[in-house]
Short mmCIF file of C-alpha atoms and ligand atoms in Angstrom, two decimals:
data_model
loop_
_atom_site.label_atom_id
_atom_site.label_comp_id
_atom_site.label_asym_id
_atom_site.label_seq_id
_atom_site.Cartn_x
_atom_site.Cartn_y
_atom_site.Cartn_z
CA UNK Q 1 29.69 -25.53 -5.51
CA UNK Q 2 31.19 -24.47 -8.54
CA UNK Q 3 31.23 -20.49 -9.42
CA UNK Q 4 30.08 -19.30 -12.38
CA UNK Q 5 31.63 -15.63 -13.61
CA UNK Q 6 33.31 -13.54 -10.69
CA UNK Q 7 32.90 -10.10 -11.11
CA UNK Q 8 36.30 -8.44 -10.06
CA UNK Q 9 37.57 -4.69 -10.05
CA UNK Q 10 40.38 -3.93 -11.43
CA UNK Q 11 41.92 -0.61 -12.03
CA UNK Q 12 44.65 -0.54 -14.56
CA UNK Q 13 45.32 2.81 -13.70
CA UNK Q 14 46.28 2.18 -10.11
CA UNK Q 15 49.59 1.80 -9.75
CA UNK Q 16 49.32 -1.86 -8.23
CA UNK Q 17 50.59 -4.84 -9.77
CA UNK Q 18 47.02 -6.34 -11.37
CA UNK Q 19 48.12 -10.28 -9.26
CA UNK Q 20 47.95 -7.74 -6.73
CA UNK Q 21 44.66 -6.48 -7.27
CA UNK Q 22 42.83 -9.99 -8.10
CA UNK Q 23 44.53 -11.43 -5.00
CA UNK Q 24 43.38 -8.48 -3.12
CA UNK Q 25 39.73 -8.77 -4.49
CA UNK Q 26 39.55 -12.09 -4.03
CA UNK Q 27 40.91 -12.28 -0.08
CA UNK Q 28 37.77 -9.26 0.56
CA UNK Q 29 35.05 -11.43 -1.38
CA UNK Q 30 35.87 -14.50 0.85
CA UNK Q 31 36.45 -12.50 3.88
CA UNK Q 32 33.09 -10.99 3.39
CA UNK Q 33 31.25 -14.54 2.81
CA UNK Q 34 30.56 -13.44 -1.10
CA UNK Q 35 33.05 -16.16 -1.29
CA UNK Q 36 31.65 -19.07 0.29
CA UNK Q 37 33.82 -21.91 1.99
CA UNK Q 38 34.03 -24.68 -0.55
CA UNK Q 39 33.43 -22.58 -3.54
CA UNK Q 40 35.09 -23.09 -6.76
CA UNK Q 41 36.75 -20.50 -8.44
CA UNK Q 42 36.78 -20.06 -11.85
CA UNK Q 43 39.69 -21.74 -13.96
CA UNK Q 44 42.64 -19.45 -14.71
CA UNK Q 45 42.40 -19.90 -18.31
CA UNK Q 46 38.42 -18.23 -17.80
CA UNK Q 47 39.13 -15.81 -15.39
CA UNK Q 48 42.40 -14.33 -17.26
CA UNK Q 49 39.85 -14.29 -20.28
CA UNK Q 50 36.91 -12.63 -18.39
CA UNK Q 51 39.77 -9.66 -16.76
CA UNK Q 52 41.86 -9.48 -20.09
CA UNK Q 53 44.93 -10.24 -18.33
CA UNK Q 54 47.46 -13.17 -19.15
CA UNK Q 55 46.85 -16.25 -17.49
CA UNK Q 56 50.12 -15.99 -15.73
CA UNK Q 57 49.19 -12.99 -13.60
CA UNK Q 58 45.71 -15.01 -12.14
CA UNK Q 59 48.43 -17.92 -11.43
CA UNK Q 60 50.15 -15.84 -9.47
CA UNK Q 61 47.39 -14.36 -7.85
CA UNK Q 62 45.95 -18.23 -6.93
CA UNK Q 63 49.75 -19.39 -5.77
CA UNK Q 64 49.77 -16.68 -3.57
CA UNK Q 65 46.52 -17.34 -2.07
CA UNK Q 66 47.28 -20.91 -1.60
CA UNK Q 67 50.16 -19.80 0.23
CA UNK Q 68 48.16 -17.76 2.48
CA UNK Q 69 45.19 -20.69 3.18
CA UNK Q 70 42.54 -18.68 1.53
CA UNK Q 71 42.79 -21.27 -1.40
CA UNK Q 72 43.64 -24.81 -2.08
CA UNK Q 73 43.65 -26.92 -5.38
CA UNK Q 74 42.19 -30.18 -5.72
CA UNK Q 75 41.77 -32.91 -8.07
CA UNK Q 76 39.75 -31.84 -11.17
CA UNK Q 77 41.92 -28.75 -11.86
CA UNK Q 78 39.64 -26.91 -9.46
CA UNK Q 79 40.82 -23.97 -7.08
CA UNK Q 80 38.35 -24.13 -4.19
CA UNK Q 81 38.22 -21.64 -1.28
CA UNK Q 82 40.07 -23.39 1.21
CA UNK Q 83 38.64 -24.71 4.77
CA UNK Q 84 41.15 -22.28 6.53
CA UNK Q 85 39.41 -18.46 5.15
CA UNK Q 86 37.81 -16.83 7.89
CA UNK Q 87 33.85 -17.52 7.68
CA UNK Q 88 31.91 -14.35 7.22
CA UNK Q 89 30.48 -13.05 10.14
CA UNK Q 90 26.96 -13.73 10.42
CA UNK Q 91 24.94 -9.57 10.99
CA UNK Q 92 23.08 -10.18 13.56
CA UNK Q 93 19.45 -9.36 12.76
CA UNK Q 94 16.74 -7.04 14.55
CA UNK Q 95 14.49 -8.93 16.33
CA UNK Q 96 10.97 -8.13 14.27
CA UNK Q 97 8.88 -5.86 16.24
CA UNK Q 98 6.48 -7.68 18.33
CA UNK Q 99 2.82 -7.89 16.81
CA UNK Q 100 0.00 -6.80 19.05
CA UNK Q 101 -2.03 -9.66 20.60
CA UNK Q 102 -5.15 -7.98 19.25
CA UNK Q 103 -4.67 -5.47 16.63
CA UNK Q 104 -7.44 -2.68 15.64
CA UNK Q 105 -5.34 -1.84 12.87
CA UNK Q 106 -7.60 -0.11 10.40
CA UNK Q 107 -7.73 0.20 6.76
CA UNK Q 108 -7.57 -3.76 4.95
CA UNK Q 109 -9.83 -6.24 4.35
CA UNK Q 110 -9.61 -9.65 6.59
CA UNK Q 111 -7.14 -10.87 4.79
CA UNK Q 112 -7.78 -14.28 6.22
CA UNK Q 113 -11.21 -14.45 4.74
CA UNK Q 114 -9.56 -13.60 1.30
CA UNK Q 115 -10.83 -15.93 -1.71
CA UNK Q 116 -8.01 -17.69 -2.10
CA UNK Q 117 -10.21 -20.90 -4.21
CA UNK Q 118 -11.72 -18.55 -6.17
CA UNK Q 119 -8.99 -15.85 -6.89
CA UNK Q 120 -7.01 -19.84 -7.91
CA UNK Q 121 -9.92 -20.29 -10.25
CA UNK Q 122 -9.36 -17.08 -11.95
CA UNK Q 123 -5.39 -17.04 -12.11
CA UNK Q 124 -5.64 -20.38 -13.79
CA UNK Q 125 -8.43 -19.42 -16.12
CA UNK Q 126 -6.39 -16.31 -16.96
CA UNK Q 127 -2.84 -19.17 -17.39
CA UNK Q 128 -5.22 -21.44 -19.59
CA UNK Q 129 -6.27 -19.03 -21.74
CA UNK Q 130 -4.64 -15.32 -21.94
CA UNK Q 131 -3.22 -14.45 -24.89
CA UNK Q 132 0.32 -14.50 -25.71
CA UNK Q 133 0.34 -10.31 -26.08
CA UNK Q 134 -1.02 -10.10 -22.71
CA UNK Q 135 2.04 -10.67 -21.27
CA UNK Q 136 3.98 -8.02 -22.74
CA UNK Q 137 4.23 -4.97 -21.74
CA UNK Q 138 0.37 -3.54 -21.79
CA UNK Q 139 -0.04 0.70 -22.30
CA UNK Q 140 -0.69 2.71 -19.43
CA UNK Q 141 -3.73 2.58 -19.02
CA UNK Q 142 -3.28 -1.20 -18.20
CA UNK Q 143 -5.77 -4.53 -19.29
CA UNK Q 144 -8.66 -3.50 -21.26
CA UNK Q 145 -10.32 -6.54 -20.11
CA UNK Q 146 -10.11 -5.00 -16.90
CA UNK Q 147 -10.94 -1.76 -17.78
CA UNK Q 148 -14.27 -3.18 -19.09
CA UNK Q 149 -15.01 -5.54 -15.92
CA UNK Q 150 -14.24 -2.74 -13.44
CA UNK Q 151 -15.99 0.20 -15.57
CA UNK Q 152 -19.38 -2.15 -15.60
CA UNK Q 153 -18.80 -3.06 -12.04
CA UNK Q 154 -18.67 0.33 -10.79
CA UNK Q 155 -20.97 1.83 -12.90
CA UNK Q 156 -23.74 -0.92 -11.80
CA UNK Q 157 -22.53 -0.70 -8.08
CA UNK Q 158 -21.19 2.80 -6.88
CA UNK Q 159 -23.46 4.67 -10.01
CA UNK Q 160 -20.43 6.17 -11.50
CA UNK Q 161 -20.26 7.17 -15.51
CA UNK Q 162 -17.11 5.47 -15.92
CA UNK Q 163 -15.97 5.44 -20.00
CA UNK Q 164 -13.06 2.04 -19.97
CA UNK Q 165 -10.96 4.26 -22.15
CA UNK Q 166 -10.55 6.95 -19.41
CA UNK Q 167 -9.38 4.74 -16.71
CA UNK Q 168 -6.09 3.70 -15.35
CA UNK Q 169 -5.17 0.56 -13.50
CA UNK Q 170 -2.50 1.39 -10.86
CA UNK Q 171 -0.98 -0.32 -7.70
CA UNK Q 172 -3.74 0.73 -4.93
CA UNK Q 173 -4.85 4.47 -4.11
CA UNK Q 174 -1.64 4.97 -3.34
CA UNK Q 175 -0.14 4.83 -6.09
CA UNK Q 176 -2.94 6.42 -7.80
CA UNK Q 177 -3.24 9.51 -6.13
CA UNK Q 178 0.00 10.24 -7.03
CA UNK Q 179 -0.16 9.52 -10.40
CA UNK Q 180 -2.73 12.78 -10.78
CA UNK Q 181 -1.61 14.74 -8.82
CA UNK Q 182 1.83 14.22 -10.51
CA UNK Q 183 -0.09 14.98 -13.93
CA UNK Q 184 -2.34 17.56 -12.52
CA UNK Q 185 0.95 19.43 -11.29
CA UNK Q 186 2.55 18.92 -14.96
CA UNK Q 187 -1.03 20.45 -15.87
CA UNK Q 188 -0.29 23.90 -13.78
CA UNK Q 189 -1.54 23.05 -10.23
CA UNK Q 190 0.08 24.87 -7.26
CA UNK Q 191 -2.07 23.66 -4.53
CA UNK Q 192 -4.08 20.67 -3.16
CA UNK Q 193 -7.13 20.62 -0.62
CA UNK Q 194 -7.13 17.81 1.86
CA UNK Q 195 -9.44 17.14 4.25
CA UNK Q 196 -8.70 17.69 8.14
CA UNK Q 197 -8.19 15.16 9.70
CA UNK Q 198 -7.39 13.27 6.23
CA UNK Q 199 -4.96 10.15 5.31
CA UNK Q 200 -1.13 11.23 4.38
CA UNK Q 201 -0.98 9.52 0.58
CA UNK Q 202 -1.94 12.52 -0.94
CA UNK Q 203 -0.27 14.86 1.18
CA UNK Q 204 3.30 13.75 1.09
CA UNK Q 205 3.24 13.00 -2.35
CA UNK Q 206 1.87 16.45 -2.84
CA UNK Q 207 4.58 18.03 -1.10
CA UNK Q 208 7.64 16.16 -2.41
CA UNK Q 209 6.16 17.60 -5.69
CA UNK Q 210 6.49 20.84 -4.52
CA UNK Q 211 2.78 21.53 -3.91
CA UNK Q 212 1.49 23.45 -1.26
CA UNK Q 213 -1.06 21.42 1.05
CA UNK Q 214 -3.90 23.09 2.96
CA UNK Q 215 -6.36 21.03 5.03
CA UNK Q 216 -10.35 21.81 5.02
CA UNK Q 217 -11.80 20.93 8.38
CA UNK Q 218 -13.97 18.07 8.50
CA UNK Q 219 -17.58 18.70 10.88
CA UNK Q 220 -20.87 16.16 11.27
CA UNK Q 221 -21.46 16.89 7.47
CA UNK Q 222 -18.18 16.13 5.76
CA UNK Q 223 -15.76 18.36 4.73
CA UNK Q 224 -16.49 22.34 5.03
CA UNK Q 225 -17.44 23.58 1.42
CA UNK Q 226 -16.81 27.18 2.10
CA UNK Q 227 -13.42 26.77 3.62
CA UNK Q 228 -12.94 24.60 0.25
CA UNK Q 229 -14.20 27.77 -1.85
CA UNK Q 230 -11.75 29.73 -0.32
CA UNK Q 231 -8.55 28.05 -0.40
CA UNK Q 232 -7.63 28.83 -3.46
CA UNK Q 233 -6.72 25.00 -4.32
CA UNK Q 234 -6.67 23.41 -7.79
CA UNK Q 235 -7.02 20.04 -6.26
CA UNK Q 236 -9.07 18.53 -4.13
CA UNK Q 237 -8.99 14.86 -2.38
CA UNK Q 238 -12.09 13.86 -0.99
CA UNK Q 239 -13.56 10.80 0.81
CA UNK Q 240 -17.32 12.12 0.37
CA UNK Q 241 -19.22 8.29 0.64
CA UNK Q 242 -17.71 7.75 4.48
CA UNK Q 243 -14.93 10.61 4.90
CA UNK Q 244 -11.59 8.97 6.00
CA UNK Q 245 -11.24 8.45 9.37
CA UNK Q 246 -14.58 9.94 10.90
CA UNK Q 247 -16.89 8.79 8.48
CA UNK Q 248 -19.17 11.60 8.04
CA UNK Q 249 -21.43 11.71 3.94
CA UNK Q 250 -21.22 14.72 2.25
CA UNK Q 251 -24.89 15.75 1.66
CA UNK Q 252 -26.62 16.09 -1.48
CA UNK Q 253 -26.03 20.07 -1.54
CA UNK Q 254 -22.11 19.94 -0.70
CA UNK Q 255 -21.54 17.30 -3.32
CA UNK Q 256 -23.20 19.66 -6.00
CA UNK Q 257 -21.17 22.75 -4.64
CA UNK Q 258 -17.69 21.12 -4.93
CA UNK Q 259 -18.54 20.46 -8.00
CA UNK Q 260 -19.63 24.07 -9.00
CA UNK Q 261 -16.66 24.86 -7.71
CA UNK Q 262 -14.56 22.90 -9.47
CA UNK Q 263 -16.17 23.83 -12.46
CA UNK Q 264 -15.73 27.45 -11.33
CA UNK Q 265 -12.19 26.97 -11.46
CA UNK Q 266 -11.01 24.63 -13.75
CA UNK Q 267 -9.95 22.34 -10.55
CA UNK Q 268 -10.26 19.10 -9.94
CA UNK Q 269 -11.23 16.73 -7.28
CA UNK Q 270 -10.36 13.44 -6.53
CA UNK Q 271 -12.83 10.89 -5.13
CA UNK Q 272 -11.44 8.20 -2.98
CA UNK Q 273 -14.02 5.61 -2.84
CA UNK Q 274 -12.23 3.57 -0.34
CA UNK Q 275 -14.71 1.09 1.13
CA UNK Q 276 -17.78 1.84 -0.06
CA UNK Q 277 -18.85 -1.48 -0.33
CA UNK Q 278 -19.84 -1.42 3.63
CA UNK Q 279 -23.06 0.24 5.26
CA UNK Q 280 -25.11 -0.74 7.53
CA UNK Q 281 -27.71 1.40 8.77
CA UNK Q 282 -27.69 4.22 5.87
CA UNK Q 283 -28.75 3.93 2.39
CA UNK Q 284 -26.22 3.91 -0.41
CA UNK Q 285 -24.88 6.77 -1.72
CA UNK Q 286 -23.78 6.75 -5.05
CA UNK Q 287 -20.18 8.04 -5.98
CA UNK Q 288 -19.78 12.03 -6.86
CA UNK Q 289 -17.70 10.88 -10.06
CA UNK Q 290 -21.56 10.27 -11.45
CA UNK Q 291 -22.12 13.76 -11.58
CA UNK Q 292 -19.74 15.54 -13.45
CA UNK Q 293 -16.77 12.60 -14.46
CA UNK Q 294 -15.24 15.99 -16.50
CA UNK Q 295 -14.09 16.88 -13.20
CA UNK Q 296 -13.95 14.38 -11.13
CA UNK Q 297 -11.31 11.21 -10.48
CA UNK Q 298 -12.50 8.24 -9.34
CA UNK Q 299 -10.40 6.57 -7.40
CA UNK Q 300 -10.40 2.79 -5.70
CA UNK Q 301 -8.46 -0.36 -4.65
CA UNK Q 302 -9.41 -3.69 -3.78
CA UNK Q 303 -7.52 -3.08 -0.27
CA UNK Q 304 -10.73 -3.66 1.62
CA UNK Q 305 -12.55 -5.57 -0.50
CA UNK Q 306 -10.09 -8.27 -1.51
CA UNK Q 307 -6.45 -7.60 0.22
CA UNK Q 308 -4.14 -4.91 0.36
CA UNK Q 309 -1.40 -7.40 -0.64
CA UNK Q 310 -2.78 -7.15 -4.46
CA UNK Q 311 -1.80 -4.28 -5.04
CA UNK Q 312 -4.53 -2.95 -7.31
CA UNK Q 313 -6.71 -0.11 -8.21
CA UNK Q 314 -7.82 1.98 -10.83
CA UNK Q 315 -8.31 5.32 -11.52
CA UNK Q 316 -11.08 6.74 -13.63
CA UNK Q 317 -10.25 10.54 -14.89
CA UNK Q 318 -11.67 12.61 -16.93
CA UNK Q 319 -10.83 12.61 -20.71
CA UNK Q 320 -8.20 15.75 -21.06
CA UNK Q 321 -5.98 14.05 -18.30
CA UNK Q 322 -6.30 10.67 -19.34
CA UNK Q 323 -3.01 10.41 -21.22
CA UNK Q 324 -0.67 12.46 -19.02
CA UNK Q 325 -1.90 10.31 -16.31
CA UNK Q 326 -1.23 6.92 -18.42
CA UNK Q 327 2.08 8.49 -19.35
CA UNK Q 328 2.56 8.82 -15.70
CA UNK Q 329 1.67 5.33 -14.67
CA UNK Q 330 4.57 4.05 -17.44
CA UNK Q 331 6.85 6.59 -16.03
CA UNK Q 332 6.68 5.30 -12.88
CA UNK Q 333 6.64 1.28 -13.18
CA UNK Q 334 5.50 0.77 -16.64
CA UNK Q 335 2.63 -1.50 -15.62
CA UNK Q 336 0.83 -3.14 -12.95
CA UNK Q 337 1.16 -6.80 -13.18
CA UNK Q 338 -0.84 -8.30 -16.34
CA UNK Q 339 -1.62 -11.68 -14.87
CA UNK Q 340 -3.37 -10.24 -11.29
CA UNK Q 341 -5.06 -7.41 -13.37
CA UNK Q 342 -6.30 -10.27 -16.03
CA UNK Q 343 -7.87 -12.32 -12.90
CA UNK Q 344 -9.58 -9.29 -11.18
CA UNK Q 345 -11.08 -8.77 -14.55
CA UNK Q 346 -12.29 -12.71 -14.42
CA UNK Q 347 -12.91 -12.42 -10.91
CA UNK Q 348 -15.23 -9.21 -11.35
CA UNK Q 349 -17.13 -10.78 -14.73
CA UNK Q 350 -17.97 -14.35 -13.02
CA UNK Q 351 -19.52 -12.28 -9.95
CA UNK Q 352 -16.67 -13.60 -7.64
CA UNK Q 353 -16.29 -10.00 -5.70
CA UNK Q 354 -19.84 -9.72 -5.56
CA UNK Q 355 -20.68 -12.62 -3.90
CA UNK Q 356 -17.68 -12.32 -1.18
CA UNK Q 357 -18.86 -9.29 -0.64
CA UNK Q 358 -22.29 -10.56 0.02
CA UNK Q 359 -20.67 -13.00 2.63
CA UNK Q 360 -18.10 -10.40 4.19
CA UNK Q 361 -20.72 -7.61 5.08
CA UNK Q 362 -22.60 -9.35 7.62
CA UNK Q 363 -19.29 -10.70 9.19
CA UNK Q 364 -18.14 -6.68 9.37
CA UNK Q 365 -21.46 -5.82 10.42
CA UNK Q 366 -21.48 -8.20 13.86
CA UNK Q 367 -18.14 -7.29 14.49
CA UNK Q 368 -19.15 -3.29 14.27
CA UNK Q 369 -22.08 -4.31 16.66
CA UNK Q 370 -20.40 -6.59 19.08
CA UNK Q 371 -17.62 -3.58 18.56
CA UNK Q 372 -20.27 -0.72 19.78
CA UNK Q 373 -21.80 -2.65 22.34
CA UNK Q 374 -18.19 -3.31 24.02
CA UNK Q 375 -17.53 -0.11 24.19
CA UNK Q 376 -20.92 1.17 25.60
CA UNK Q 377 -20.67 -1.31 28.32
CA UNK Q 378 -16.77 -0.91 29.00
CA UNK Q 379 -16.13 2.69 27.93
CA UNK Q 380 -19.25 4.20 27.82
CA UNK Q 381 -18.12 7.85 28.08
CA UNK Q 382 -16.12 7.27 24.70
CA UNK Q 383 -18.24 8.69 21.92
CA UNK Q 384 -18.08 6.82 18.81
CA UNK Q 385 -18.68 8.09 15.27
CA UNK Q 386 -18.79 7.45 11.78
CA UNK Q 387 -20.16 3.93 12.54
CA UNK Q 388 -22.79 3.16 10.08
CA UNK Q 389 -20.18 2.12 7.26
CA UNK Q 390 -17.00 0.82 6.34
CA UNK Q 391 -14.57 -1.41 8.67
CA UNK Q 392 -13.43 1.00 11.68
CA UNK Q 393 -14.81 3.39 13.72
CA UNK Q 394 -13.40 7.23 15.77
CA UNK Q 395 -14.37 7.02 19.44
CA UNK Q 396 -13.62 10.64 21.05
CA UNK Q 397 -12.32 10.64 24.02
CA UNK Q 398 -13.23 12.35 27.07
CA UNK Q 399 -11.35 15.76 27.54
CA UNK Q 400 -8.74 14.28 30.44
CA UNK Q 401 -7.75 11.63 28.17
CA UNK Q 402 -4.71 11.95 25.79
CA UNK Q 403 -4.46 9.81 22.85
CA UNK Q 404 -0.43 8.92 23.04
CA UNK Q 405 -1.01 7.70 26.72
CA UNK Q 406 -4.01 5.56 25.93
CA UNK Q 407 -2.31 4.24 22.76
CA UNK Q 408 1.08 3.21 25.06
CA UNK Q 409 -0.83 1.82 28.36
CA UNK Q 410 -3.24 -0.49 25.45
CA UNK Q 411 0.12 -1.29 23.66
CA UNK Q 412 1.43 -2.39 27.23
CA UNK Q 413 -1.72 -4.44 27.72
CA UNK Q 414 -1.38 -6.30 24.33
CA UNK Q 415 -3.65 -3.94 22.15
CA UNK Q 416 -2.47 -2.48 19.42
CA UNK Q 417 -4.42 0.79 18.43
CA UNK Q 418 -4.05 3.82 16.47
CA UNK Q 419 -4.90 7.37 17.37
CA UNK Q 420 -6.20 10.76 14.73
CA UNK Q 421 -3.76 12.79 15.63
CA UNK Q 422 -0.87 11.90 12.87
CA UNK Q 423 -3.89 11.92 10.53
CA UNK Q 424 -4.39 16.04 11.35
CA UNK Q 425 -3.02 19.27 9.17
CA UNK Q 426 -4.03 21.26 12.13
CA UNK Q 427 -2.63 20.58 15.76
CA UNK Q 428 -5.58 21.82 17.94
CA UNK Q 429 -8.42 18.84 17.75
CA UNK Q 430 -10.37 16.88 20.30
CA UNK Q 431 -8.29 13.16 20.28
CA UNK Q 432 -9.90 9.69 19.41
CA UNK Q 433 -9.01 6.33 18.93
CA UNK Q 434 -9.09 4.74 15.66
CA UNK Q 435 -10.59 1.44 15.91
CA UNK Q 436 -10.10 -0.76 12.95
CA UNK Q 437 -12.58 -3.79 13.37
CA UNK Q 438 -12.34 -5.79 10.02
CA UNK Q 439 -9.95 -8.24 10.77
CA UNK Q 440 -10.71 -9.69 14.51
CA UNK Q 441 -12.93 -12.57 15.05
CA UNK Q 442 -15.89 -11.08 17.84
CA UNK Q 443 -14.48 -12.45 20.82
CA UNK Q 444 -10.60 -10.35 20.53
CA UNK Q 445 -13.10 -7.14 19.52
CA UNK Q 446 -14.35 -7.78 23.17
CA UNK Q 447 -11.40 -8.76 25.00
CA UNK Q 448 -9.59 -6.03 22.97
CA UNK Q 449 -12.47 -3.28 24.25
CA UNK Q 450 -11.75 -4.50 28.23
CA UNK Q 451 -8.31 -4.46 27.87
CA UNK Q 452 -7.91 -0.43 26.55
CA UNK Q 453 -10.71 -0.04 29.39
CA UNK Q 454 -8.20 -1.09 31.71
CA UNK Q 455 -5.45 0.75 29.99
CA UNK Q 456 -7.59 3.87 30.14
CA UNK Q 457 -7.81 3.27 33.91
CA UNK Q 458 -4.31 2.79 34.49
CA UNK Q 459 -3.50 6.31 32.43
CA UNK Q 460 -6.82 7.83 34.87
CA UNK Q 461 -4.99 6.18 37.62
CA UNK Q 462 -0.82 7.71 37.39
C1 PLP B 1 -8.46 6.73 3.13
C2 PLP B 1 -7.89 5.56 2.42
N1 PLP B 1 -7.97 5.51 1.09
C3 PLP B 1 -7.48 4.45 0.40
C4 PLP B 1 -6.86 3.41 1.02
C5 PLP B 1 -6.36 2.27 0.22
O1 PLP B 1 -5.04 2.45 -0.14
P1 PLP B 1 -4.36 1.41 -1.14
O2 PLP B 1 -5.33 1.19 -2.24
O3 PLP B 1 -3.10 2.08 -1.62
O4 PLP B 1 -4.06 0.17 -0.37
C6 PLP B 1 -6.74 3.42 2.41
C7 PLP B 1 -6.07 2.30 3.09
O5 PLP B 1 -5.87 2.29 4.27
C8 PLP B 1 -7.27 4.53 3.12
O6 PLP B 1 -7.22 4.57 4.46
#
């Protein structure tokens, strides 16, 4: 192997001889396996070049190496690191944590039943035929070709009143939540509403930003309106379609106070319309951005539609903030990828989401029921809730239950499972199990279901 440049320090100020100091630097790189037995150094007519010293001084340097065994010169005229320097010590790795045998993780799509022809189909279409410019650097507000796919998707689908020119492609929810509420605290605002029990995105970025966080309890009927009234908060970050995790709507008369509210007070909310592409028994409910988009964000990803993996979502805000949140979006990574964005946009125009979606929601749905009848039969004095959309489902349990002992004795059976309390602002709370059902064939959802049954027993049984 021959090296190309070596990138030595010297330090001509140092008061060591500079032989001294390339010798020195070169003993630590081989010593540390940077250095690789049977590596070729550089000749000493480039190296003293590349340092600005004579050639002389990176002789002496080599001689005394070769003296030492770290190097030895062959034919050729090349100085290879000799057989005799000490191999780097391999760092021995962590073992990767072990995986669950059946996993109710929630919040992704089955990643396994991802598109992968089709998604193909559309990368190559987008390779064939994108335009040069598209590969540059696009503004912040990302592919207009996307823009327009996504704005006529969701205005069709989820009855939003989505204008392409106010939206912003970003790197999931995520990212996008913290794209506005970065902007919305450049804008003035001092605190954010979050529901209780809610998921963390919004509430860590909130408070690395200095914000102050208060969480608005969550009953049957979404999240409490009048405890949002009176917390003083310019932001809000709601989940009213299926409210993340317990999947409660937020009636007809809520919906229309937040947004008096928010009117009220020059606030604004943010919709996350995280996987409102699945219901079962309920009829659709269209997305709050529909009624006042001057106030409210739209926000999405194709994490449980598509796969988390993509990485992308959009934003759709209303007009004044639609620059300081592009300008955010550049700040932070100057662009989502232009190629995935330019195959969503093919993806969403030939139909391709809509018609895996038609095939995914009956999958989700038999899960959910084989899911519900499990647990009736196993664990029937677990109360589910929030089941009538999207891919997991609460259970309460039962007062003499805790959640961290159920979670551990399942773990120890093979089940991997997560629990609501992390997902609280408030400590006090009845506990629950999250179960995520999206991405286990029927048969594990059963098995899984027997196997925290037993778990439960052996916690009932210490
Ligand atoms: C409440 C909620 N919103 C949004 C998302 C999607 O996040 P992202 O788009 O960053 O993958 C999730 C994923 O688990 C979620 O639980």
């Amino acid at each position: 192997m021959i090296t190309g440049a070596l990138h030595l320090d010297l330090d001509r100020d140092r008061p060591v001889a500079l032989h001294r100091q390339i010798e020195t630097a070169i003993r630590d790189a081989i010593r540390s396996g940077r250095l690789p037995l049977g590596a070729a150094l550089p000749s000493t007519r480039t190296l003293s070049a590349d340092l600005g010293v004579s050639r002389g001084t990176v002789v002496e340097a080599y001689q005394q190496l070769t003296a030492e065994g770290y190097l030895s010169s062959r034919g050729g005229g090349y100085t290879y690191v000799a057989a005799g320097a000490r191999p780097p010590r391999p760092t021995p790795r962590p073992a990767p944590p072990s995986r669950p045998r059946i996993d109710f993780g929630y919040g992704r799509a089955d990643v396994s039943s991802f598109p992968r022809a089709a998604w193909l189909r559309s990368v190559r279409r987008v390779l064939n035929d994108a335009p040069g410019d598209r590969l540059g650097y696009l503004n912040g507000r990302g592919s207009p070709e996307l823009r327009d796919a996504l704005s006529g998707y969701l205005n069709r689908v989820r009855g939003t009143d989505i204008d392409p020119d106010h939206m912003v492609i970003c790197s999931g929810f995520a990212q996008g939540v913290s794209l506005v509420l970065h902007a919305a605290a450049a804008r003035g605002a001092r605190r954010l509403a979050v529901e209780d029990p809610t998921s963390q995105d919004a509430v860590q970025v909130a408070r690395a930003l200095g914000l102050q966080v208060v969480g608005i309890p969550v009953g049957e009927d979404g999240a409490d309106v009048a405890a949002l009234a009176a917390s003083d908060a310019d932001v809000v970050v709601l989940t009213p379609s299926h409210q993340w995790p317990l999947g409660a709507v937020l009636p007809p008369e809520s919906r229309a106070a937040v947004i008096e509210w928010a009117v009220r007070r020059g606030a604004l909310v943010v919709e996350d319309d995280y996987d409102a592409e699945y219901r079962y028994d309920r009829a659709p409910i269209g997305a709050m951005q529909g009624l006042a988009p001057d106030h409210v964000v739209h926000a999405g990803s194709v994490s449980k539609t598509l796969a988390p993996g993509l990485r992308l979502g959009w934003l759709a805000v209303p007009h004044d903030l639609a620059d300081a949140v592009a300008d955010a979006k550049i700040l932070a990574d100057r662009g989502s990828s232009s190629i995935e964005q330019l195959a969503l946009a093919d993806f969403l125009e030939r139909g391709e989401l809509d018609r895996h979606l038609r095939r995914m929601r009956p999958v989700y749905r038999r899960r959910r029921d084989v899911l519900l009848a499990a647990l009736r039969e196993r664990l029937p004095d677990l109360e589910p809730t929030g089941v009538s959309a999207g891919i997991h489902l609460v259970a309460w349990l039962p007062p003499d239950l805790d959640e961290e002992s159920v979670i551990a004795a399942a773990r120890a059976r093979g089940v991997g499972i997560a629990g609501l309390r992390p997902h609280r602002m408030s400590p006090a709370g009845r506990d629950a199990l999250i179960f995520g059902y999206s991405s286990i064939g029927e048969r594990a959802i059963a098995e899984g279901v027997a196997l925290v049954a037993e778990a439960i027993a052996d916690v009932r049984g210490r």
